[in-house]
Every structure is written in C-alpha cells, then in structure tokens.
Short mmCIF file of C-alpha atoms and ligand atoms in Angstrom, two decimals:
data_model
loop_
_atom_site.label_atom_id
_atom_site.label_comp_id
_atom_site.label_asym_id
_atom_site.label_seq_id
_atom_site.Cartn_x
_atom_site.Cartn_y
_atom_site.Cartn_z
CA MET A 1 28.25 3.44 9.25
CA ARG A 2 26.31 3.79 12.12
CA ILE A 3 22.98 5.47 12.97
CA SER A 4 23.52 8.55 14.90
CA GLU A 5 20.03 10.31 15.08
CA ILE A 6 16.64 9.06 14.54
CA HIS A 7 14.10 12.21 14.33
CA ILE A 8 10.16 11.70 14.20
CA TYR A 9 7.88 14.04 12.10
CA GLN A 10 4.00 14.37 12.34
CA LYS A 11 1.91 15.69 9.57
CA ASP A 12 -1.75 15.75 8.39
CA LEU A 13 -2.46 14.72 4.88
CA PRO A 14 -5.60 16.40 4.13
CA ILE A 15 -7.75 14.36 1.43
CA VAL A 16 -7.77 16.45 -1.74
CA GLY A 17 -11.37 16.10 -3.39
CA GLY A 18 -12.30 13.70 -0.23
CA PRO A 19 -13.73 12.59 1.84
CA TYR A 20 -12.02 9.10 0.95
CA THR A 21 -14.93 6.53 1.49
CA MET A 22 -14.97 2.88 2.14
CA SER A 23 -16.88 0.26 3.40
CA ARG A 24 -16.31 0.71 7.28
CA VAL A 25 -14.53 3.97 7.19
CA THR A 26 -14.93 7.71 5.70
CA LEU A 27 -11.63 10.03 6.10
CA HIS A 28 -11.15 13.49 5.40
CA SER A 29 -7.57 13.82 6.40
CA VAL A 30 -4.87 11.10 7.25
CA GLN A 31 -2.14 11.55 9.74
CA THR A 32 1.33 10.43 8.66
CA THR A 33 4.58 9.84 10.45
CA ILE A 34 7.98 10.31 8.95
CA VAL A 35 11.52 9.35 9.97
CA LYS A 36 14.57 10.93 9.34
CA MET A 37 17.68 8.95 10.08
CA VAL A 38 21.21 10.35 10.13
CA SER A 39 24.27 8.19 10.31
CA ASP A 40 27.71 9.00 11.80
CA ASN A 41 28.88 10.20 8.41
CA GLY A 42 26.21 12.48 7.63
CA ILE A 43 24.07 10.65 5.42
CA VAL A 44 19.98 10.93 5.75
CA GLY A 45 17.63 8.19 5.01
CA TRP A 46 13.97 9.06 4.95
CA GLY A 47 10.87 6.59 5.93
CA GLU A 48 7.22 7.22 6.66
CA VAL A 49 4.29 5.10 7.70
CA ALA A 50 0.66 6.36 7.39
CA PRO A 51 -1.77 4.23 8.63
CA LEU A 52 -5.39 4.68 7.25
CA GLY A 53 -7.18 5.94 10.00
CA PRO A 54 -7.52 3.80 13.28
CA VAL A 55 -10.39 1.12 11.70
CA TYR A 56 -9.09 0.14 8.45
CA GLN A 57 -6.65 -2.15 10.08
CA PRO A 58 -4.97 -2.56 13.73
CA GLN A 59 -2.96 0.49 13.12
CA HIS A 60 -2.76 4.32 13.99
CA ALA A 61 -0.86 7.15 13.57
CA SER A 62 0.15 7.89 17.21
CA GLY A 63 0.50 4.03 17.75
CA ALA A 64 3.12 4.20 14.95
CA ARG A 65 5.10 7.26 16.68
CA ALA A 66 4.79 5.65 19.95
CA ALA A 67 6.32 2.64 18.54
CA ILE A 68 9.23 4.27 16.44
CA ALA A 69 9.90 6.14 20.01
CA GLU A 70 9.95 2.75 21.74
CA MET A 71 12.52 1.28 19.46
CA ALA A 72 14.91 4.29 18.36
CA PRO A 73 16.99 4.53 21.49
CA GLY A 74 17.82 0.86 20.93
CA LEU A 75 18.68 1.84 17.43
CA ILE A 76 21.17 4.66 17.98
CA GLY A 77 24.78 3.20 17.51
CA GLU A 78 23.89 0.00 15.50
CA SER A 79 25.26 -0.28 12.08
CA ALA A 80 23.40 1.19 9.14
CA LEU A 81 24.59 -1.40 6.68
CA ALA A 82 22.93 -4.32 7.93
CA PRO A 83 19.22 -4.29 7.34
CA LEU A 84 18.71 -8.01 8.89
CA LEU A 85 20.61 -7.43 12.00
CA LEU A 86 18.42 -4.22 12.54
CA SER A 87 15.11 -5.77 11.79
CA ARG A 88 15.95 -8.72 14.55
CA ASN A 89 17.02 -5.74 16.98
CA ARG A 90 13.69 -4.08 16.20
CA ASP A 91 12.21 -7.28 17.06
CA GLY A 92 14.14 -7.43 20.24
CA LEU A 93 12.98 -4.39 21.18
CA LEU A 94 9.33 -4.57 20.39
CA THR A 95 7.10 -7.11 19.25
CA GLY A 96 4.80 -6.79 16.41
CA HIS A 97 3.99 -3.11 15.11
CA ASN A 98 5.38 -3.74 11.66
CA TYR A 99 3.80 -0.85 10.43
CA ALA A 100 5.75 1.21 12.85
CA LYS A 101 9.09 -1.07 11.98
CA ALA A 102 8.63 -0.13 8.46
CA ALA A 103 9.29 3.51 8.51
CA ILE A 104 12.89 2.64 9.88
CA ASP A 105 13.35 -0.16 7.18
CA VAL A 106 12.68 2.15 4.57
CA ALA A 107 14.60 5.07 5.94
CA LEU A 108 17.72 2.52 6.49
CA MET A 109 17.27 1.37 2.97
CA ASP A 110 17.26 5.08 1.59
CA MET A 111 20.20 5.55 3.71
CA ILE A 112 22.17 2.38 2.44
CA GLY A 113 21.62 3.24 -1.41
CA LYS A 114 22.83 6.52 -0.98
CA HIS A 115 25.90 5.25 0.80
CA TYR A 116 26.76 3.15 -2.18
CA GLY A 117 25.41 5.09 -4.76
CA VAL A 118 22.78 2.77 -5.89
CA ARG A 119 18.45 2.69 -5.90
CA VAL A 120 16.62 0.83 -3.44
CA CYS A 121 15.66 -1.42 -6.20
CA ASP A 122 18.98 -2.31 -6.63
CA LEU A 123 19.19 -3.32 -3.08
CA LEU A 124 16.16 -5.36 -3.43
CA GLY A 125 17.37 -7.44 -6.42
CA GLY A 126 17.24 -5.15 -9.23
CA ALA A 127 14.66 -3.50 -11.22
CA GLU A 128 12.60 -5.56 -13.92
CA GLN A 129 10.69 -2.33 -15.36
CA GLU A 130 11.25 1.62 -15.11
CA ARG A 131 7.75 2.34 -15.86
CA LEU A 132 5.19 0.77 -13.78
CA PRO A 133 1.01 0.73 -14.14
CA GLY A 134 -1.04 2.35 -11.56
CA TYR A 135 -4.29 1.75 -10.52
CA TYR A 136 -7.20 4.05 -9.44
CA ALA A 137 -9.62 3.12 -6.50
CA THR A 138 -13.16 5.03 -6.52
CA GLY A 139 -14.81 5.75 -3.23
CA ILE A 140 -18.37 4.11 -2.28
CA GLY A 141 -20.87 5.97 -4.39
CA SER A 142 -23.94 5.48 -6.55
CA PRO A 143 -23.67 3.56 -9.88
CA GLU A 144 -24.23 6.58 -12.13
CA GLU A 145 -21.25 8.59 -10.26
CA ILE A 146 -18.80 5.68 -9.90
CA ALA A 147 -19.31 4.66 -13.68
CA GLU A 148 -18.58 8.01 -14.72
CA LEU A 149 -15.45 8.33 -12.65
CA SER A 150 -14.37 5.07 -13.89
CA ALA A 151 -14.56 5.92 -17.58
CA ASP A 152 -12.97 9.38 -16.96
CA LYS A 153 -9.82 7.61 -15.27
CA VAL A 154 -9.62 5.16 -18.12
CA ALA A 155 -9.83 7.87 -20.34
CA GLN A 156 -6.83 9.55 -18.54
CA GLY A 157 -5.08 6.26 -19.28
CA TYR A 158 -5.51 4.10 -16.10
CA ARG A 159 -5.77 0.20 -16.97
CA ARG A 160 -7.04 -1.00 -13.93
CA ILE A 161 -10.06 0.53 -11.48
CA GLN A 162 -10.68 -0.59 -8.25
CA VAL A 163 -14.51 0.16 -7.28
CA LYS A 164 -15.25 0.48 -3.63
CA VAL A 165 -18.23 -1.33 -2.40
CA GLY A 166 -19.67 -2.97 0.94
CA GLY A 167 -21.51 -1.46 4.40
CA ARG A 168 -24.91 -0.81 2.09
CA ASP A 169 -27.75 -2.89 0.58
CA VAL A 170 -25.71 -5.54 -1.82
CA ASN A 171 -28.12 -4.45 -4.73
CA ILE A 172 -26.74 -1.06 -5.01
CA ASP A 173 -23.28 -2.65 -5.25
CA ILE A 174 -24.66 -4.79 -7.94
CA ALA A 175 -25.89 -1.66 -9.70
CA VAL A 176 -22.63 -0.03 -9.53
CA ALA A 177 -20.54 -3.15 -10.63
CA LYS A 178 -23.02 -3.53 -13.65
CA LYS A 179 -23.00 0.19 -14.65
CA VAL A 180 -19.14 0.48 -14.27
CA TRP A 181 -18.88 -2.47 -16.61
CA GLU A 182 -20.99 -1.08 -19.03
CA LYS A 183 -18.68 2.18 -19.24
CA ILE A 184 -15.23 0.39 -18.85
CA GLY A 185 -15.64 -3.20 -19.93
CA GLY A 186 -13.18 -4.29 -22.43
CA LYS A 187 -10.73 -0.93 -21.51
CA ALA A 188 -9.57 -2.00 -17.95
CA GLN A 189 -9.26 -4.54 -15.42
CA MET A 190 -12.34 -4.11 -12.90
CA ILE A 191 -11.93 -5.00 -9.21
CA VAL A 192 -14.52 -4.88 -6.71
CA ASP A 193 -13.13 -4.44 -3.17
CA THR A 194 -15.61 -4.54 0.01
CA ASN A 195 -12.81 -3.70 2.31
CA ARG A 196 -14.11 -6.88 4.62
CA GLY A 197 -17.54 -5.10 4.14
CA MET A 198 -19.76 -7.93 2.83
CA THR A 199 -21.16 -11.07 4.83
CA ALA A 200 -20.51 -14.50 2.96
CA SER A 201 -24.17 -14.50 1.43
CA ASP A 202 -23.99 -10.77 0.16
CA ALA A 203 -20.83 -11.57 -1.43
CA MET A 204 -22.52 -14.79 -3.15
CA ARG A 205 -25.37 -12.90 -3.98
CA MET A 206 -22.95 -10.25 -5.82
CA SER A 207 -20.85 -12.36 -7.42
CA LEU A 208 -24.08 -14.48 -9.01
CA ALA A 209 -25.92 -11.31 -9.90
CA CYS A 210 -22.41 -10.28 -11.99
CA ARG A 211 -21.30 -13.44 -13.09
CA ASP A 212 -21.19 -12.15 -16.89
CA ILE A 213 -18.74 -9.50 -15.30
CA PRO A 214 -14.90 -10.30 -15.26
CA PHE A 215 -13.91 -8.55 -12.13
CA ALA A 216 -11.84 -9.85 -9.23
CA PHE A 217 -13.28 -9.86 -5.82
CA GLU A 218 -10.99 -8.00 -3.42
CA GLN A 219 -11.38 -8.94 0.31
CA PRO A 220 -14.91 -9.71 0.07
CA CYS A 221 -15.71 -10.64 3.90
CA ASN A 222 -13.83 -9.84 6.95
CA THR A 223 -12.18 -12.99 8.04
CA MET A 224 -10.10 -15.41 5.61
CA GLU A 225 -12.46 -18.17 7.14
CA GLU A 226 -15.31 -16.49 5.70
CA VAL A 227 -13.77 -15.73 2.47
CA ALA A 228 -12.68 -19.52 2.48
CA SER A 229 -16.53 -20.32 3.05
CA ILE A 230 -17.39 -18.67 -0.42
CA ARG A 231 -14.19 -19.52 -2.14
CA HIS A 232 -15.82 -22.36 -4.08
CA GLN A 233 -19.03 -21.19 -4.70
CA ILE A 234 -18.68 -17.59 -6.51
CA SER A 235 -17.59 -17.31 -10.13
CA HIS A 236 -14.91 -14.70 -9.44
CA PRO A 237 -11.17 -14.53 -8.52
CA ILE A 238 -10.61 -13.52 -5.16
CA ILE A 239 -7.57 -11.00 -4.05
CA ILE A 240 -6.82 -10.70 -0.16
CA ASP A 241 -5.59 -7.56 1.24
CA GLU A 242 -6.62 -6.55 4.98
CA ASN A 243 -6.19 -10.54 5.91
CA ALA A 244 -3.11 -10.66 4.78
CA GLU A 245 -1.06 -8.87 7.89
CA ASN A 246 2.39 -10.90 7.88
CA LEU A 247 3.99 -13.45 6.05
CA ASN A 248 2.52 -15.96 7.75
CA ASP A 249 -1.08 -14.97 6.65
CA VAL A 250 0.21 -14.83 3.22
CA LEU A 251 1.39 -18.63 3.66
CA ARG A 252 -1.82 -19.39 5.35
CA ALA A 253 -3.93 -17.99 2.70
CA ILE A 254 -1.83 -20.08 0.08
CA ALA A 255 -1.62 -23.24 1.82
CA MET A 256 -5.86 -22.89 2.28
CA GLY A 257 -6.37 -22.39 -1.29
CA VAL A 258 -8.32 -19.28 -0.56
CA CYS A 259 -7.35 -16.67 -3.05
CA ASP A 260 -5.65 -15.99 -6.64
CA GLY A 261 -4.07 -13.11 -5.53
CA PHE A 262 -3.02 -10.41 -2.95
CA GLY A 263 -3.02 -6.51 -2.42
CA LEU A 264 0.10 -6.18 -0.56
CA LYS A 265 0.96 -3.19 1.59
CA MET A 266 4.50 -2.53 2.24
CA THR A 267 4.27 -1.02 5.76
CA ARG A 268 1.97 -3.86 6.96
CA PHE A 269 4.58 -6.45 6.53
CA GLY A 270 7.33 -4.15 8.12
CA GLY A 271 8.85 -2.74 5.49
CA LEU A 272 10.61 -3.41 2.14
CA ASN A 273 13.00 -6.27 3.36
CA ALA A 274 10.05 -8.04 4.61
CA MET A 275 8.06 -7.12 1.37
CA ALA A 276 11.00 -8.58 -0.84
CA THR A 277 10.33 -12.25 1.25
CA VAL A 278 6.45 -11.95 0.31
CA ARG A 279 7.24 -11.21 -2.82
CA ASP A 280 9.30 -14.28 -3.43
CA VAL A 281 6.60 -16.52 -1.62
CA CYS A 282 4.23 -15.28 -4.25
CA ALA A 283 6.52 -15.95 -6.97
CA ALA A 284 7.09 -19.25 -6.06
CA ARG A 285 3.26 -19.96 -6.14
CA SER A 286 2.67 -17.74 -9.04
CA MET A 287 0.57 -15.48 -7.35
CA PRO A 288 -0.07 -11.87 -8.63
CA HIS A 289 -0.10 -8.96 -6.43
CA THR A 290 -0.07 -5.19 -6.06
CA CYS A 291 2.53 -3.30 -4.53
CA GLU A 292 0.84 -0.52 -2.50
CA ASP A 293 0.34 0.94 0.81
CA THR A 294 -2.23 2.54 3.12
CA TRP A 295 -1.40 6.09 2.46
CA GLY A 296 1.33 8.50 2.96
CA GLY A 297 3.48 10.95 0.54
CA ASP A 298 6.70 10.76 -1.49
CA ILE A 299 8.77 8.73 0.88
CA VAL A 300 6.04 5.92 1.20
CA ALA A 301 5.12 6.23 -2.79
CA ALA A 302 8.77 5.69 -3.68
CA ALA A 303 9.24 3.03 -1.54
CA VAL A 304 6.62 0.95 -2.92
CA LEU A 305 7.52 1.96 -6.36
CA HIS A 306 11.07 0.30 -5.67
CA ILE A 307 9.75 -2.81 -4.60
CA ALA A 308 7.20 -2.84 -7.26
CA ALA A 309 9.95 -2.62 -9.96
CA THR A 310 11.54 -5.95 -8.49
CA VAL A 311 8.28 -7.83 -9.07
CA GLU A 312 8.14 -10.10 -11.88
CA PRO A 313 6.00 -8.19 -14.70
CA ARG A 314 3.77 -11.43 -14.97
CA LEU A 315 3.02 -11.19 -11.28
CA LEU A 316 2.77 -7.33 -10.74
CA GLU A 317 -0.60 -6.50 -11.00
CA ALA A 318 -0.34 -2.97 -10.50
CA VAL A 319 1.09 -0.13 -7.99
CA TRP A 320 -1.34 2.38 -6.11
CA THR A 321 -0.12 5.16 -4.29
CA SER A 322 -2.24 8.32 -2.47
CA GLY A 323 -0.53 11.00 -4.56
CA SER A 324 -3.62 11.89 -6.29
CA TYR A 325 -4.90 12.85 -2.90
CA ILE A 326 -2.25 14.91 -1.32
CA GLU A 327 -1.87 18.45 -2.01
CA GLU A 328 1.85 18.44 -2.47
CA ASN A 329 4.95 16.55 -2.99
CA TYR A 330 7.64 16.50 -0.10
CA ASP A 331 10.17 16.58 -3.02
CA PRO A 332 9.14 19.49 -5.30
CA GLU A 333 11.69 18.51 -7.90
CA ASN A 334 11.25 14.62 -7.81
CA GLY A 335 8.23 13.90 -6.24
CA ILE A 336 6.21 10.76 -7.13
CA ASN A 337 3.35 11.39 -9.57
CA ILE A 338 1.22 9.13 -11.82
CA ASP A 339 1.66 10.13 -15.67
CA ARG A 340 -1.12 8.75 -17.79
CA GLY A 341 -1.76 5.85 -15.48
CA TYR A 342 1.84 4.90 -15.21
CA PHE A 343 4.56 5.68 -12.46
CA ASN A 344 8.15 6.48 -13.58
CA LEU A 345 10.59 4.84 -11.24
CA PRO A 346 12.82 7.45 -9.36
CA THR A 347 16.42 7.60 -10.87
CA GLY A 348 18.39 9.02 -7.85
CA PRO A 349 20.24 6.72 -5.18
CA GLY A 350 18.27 5.52 -2.46
CA LEU A 351 14.86 6.25 -2.71
CA GLY A 352 15.62 8.55 -5.34
CA ILE A 353 13.55 11.39 -3.53
CA SER A 354 14.91 14.36 -1.21
CA PRO A 355 12.07 16.06 0.94
CA ASP A 356 11.95 19.70 1.54
CA GLU A 357 12.20 19.71 5.22
CA SER A 358 9.63 22.75 5.44
CA ARG A 359 6.87 20.35 3.74
CA ILE A 360 7.03 17.16 6.26
CA GLY A 361 5.37 18.55 9.08
CA GLU A 362 6.34 19.27 12.91
CA ARG A 363 9.46 17.50 14.44
CA VAL A 364 8.03 15.86 17.37
CA GLU A 365 10.64 13.75 18.88
CA SER A 366 14.23 13.29 18.41
CA PHE A 367 16.69 10.60 19.31
CA GLY A 368 20.83 10.20 19.47
C1 0XW B 1 -6.88 0.96 -2.54
N1 0XW B 1 -6.04 0.82 -1.37
C2 0XW B 1 -4.89 0.52 -1.91
C3 0XW B 1 -6.19 2.58 -1.19
C4 0XW B 1 -6.27 2.34 0.32
O1 0XW B 1 -5.05 2.27 1.03
C5 0XW B 1 -7.19 1.13 0.57
C6 0XW B 1 -6.61 0.34 -0.35
C7 0XW B 1 -7.23 -0.93 -0.63
O2 0XW B 1 -7.20 -1.68 -1.67
O3 0XW B 1 -8.15 -1.58 0.11
MG1 MG B 2 -7.82 -3.38 -0.98
#
C-alpha cells in the first residue's frame, strides 16, 4: 500500500463559551489543519494539528500548512505501511516542525489501522483501558469565579481540575488556589498551571503561601533552568509541559531531576509514534504524565485517546481534549465527547472516527 494523495484542509474553531485565557494568551478562535491521506488502494487516513495560537509554543497554523506542503510531494508514492521509514523520510524533507509532521503521522496510523482492521491503540502496543479519565482546565479568573467553575466540573464527574494562573499579581493567584481548594479539596486532584507565566520568586511565593494545599505546580516558570532553580525550594510537585518540546527535552528534564511528571502534547513530539517513545521513557523512570494536545477536533482527540489507552494506568494522570470548547464533532456518529469526566476509547479500526467532509473546513491544497 502506498500514499497516493495528500489533501490539506483549513478550519477555524471558534471557542464556545470563550475566550480561552492563559497567562500569555487569550484566544477567541483556534485555526486547525486537517490532513486527508489516500492510499493507492483507496484507504483514507485522517490527521490534524491545531497550534494554540502563535504564542503558546513556537508553532502556528499557517506554519503547519506550509510545512506539510513542503513535505507532501516527497511523501507521494512512499509506503503507507512503514511509519518509522516515513518518519525518517519526513526528516529528510524538512528539519524540525514536529507539530506539522504529527498530522502526517496520525493520518498514516489511521490508514494502517484501517488496512489491517485494528485500532491505532493496538498498533501502539495495546489498550490497558477503554475508559479514560479526563481533566478540566479553567481559564484565568477571579477566586470566586474559578472556585465555582471548579466545583461545578467536579460535580459533573471530573476528578482533576487544572487552574490557570500567572501573568498578574501573584496574590490574586494565591487567592484563587485557596478558594478553589476550599471547594474541591478531597474531591479532586488540583493542578496549578502558570503556562510559563511566573517568575521564580513569584512561584516560590505562591508555593509558600499555599504549602497546605496539595496541588501540583505545572510549568511554573518560563524555562527549564528557572524551574530547576526553584525545584528544591518549593513544597509542591512540578509538572513540565511547554518546556518538553521533544524527546531530548524530556530526557534532559529527567536527567536534571527538575520535575515529577509531564504534560505531554502528542503533536509537539511529532505524532503518535514519537509520543509512544516518550511514553516508554517516562515508564522507565516512573514519570506520570497526561496525554493531551494543544487544540483540535475529533481527529486530534481520537489520536490522544489511543495513545493514552496504552499508558500504564499508574502513570496516566489524565487526558485533555478541547472538545468542550468546539461547536460540533467532525464525526456526527462517533465523535469524541467526554462523559461524566471520562472518555470512551473509540471502537472502530484506525482512529475509529469518520469525519464528515462537510464539517472539516476548506480544502486549501492537494498533492498526488
Ligand atoms: C490545558 N491544556 C492541555 C489545554 C491548552 O492546550 C493548554 C494546555 C496546558 O496544560 O497548558
Ligand atoms: Mg499546561
């Protein structure tokens, strides 16, 4: 089986109930890129990548499309059954741009699964569980607003709440954490995520002021070195998210002993196969982690669920998808939706979803 066509779609995803606010960025809409890959025997594989705007990470939507267009001509005619060889082929066509390469990798795994009649999780080693815990990420807000929202989400079944802070007077963030814990303490795990938004001194001040609240501190500072500088001065476990841009960063963070876990975004590493390697490195060092991505619809969500299903349950912190903020599923029948705080792993071959082409935006470029 060989790749015969690659089509690129562009779609704006307005944020339902938005804007989505974090310490460095406020978003009203996110642009996603969808890849449709067709084999010479007519099998279709779907991929997707949706950077969280141009500021969250060194990624952006038009960059993803340009990178995919740069590689596409060199992928036509290549085997559609050899993900490792195709990954090396992509690296020979374009250096870096893992996020864009991820869309190709996901489409390929969808195609391979459909060819053999197995699910993507089976191709990635097998599913440990079919029902996966989700988590809810609040935006930046007032103590009362975020505490009420967190309590509401716990009542809906979530057992992990990520509270966004940073980019403002740290005293307000401290007040938010205390108010939220009053509401959800003992009922759910609490994560405080600054999205690179605090100085080392503010992060230390927040940890000291909240030393009686057992939250995990996610990406407390901008760089891994700044996080390392507070690592032994705070009383909260540390999660690295944005600083884990590739496998080497994960290895460096583990070697530096700078964190107690990771927020792992599938597209950031280059796709499902690359993320499976990171999964195994984390397992070797008993490093818990989430499985998630920046944004995206059913295709990204399904891909994240399939890799999450293969993680040892003791190490899978939770799964995050942006489904709660998106108007409609790409697949009206088997779209990915959270159910009382948990996701059900798709059952069909490949990703287990069939996007309706009327729901995936405008086709902007085709190859093959
Ligand atoms: C909560 N998320 C997974 C959603 C947004 O992409 C940001 C991200 C995070 O943890 O920073
Ligand atoms: Mg994060």
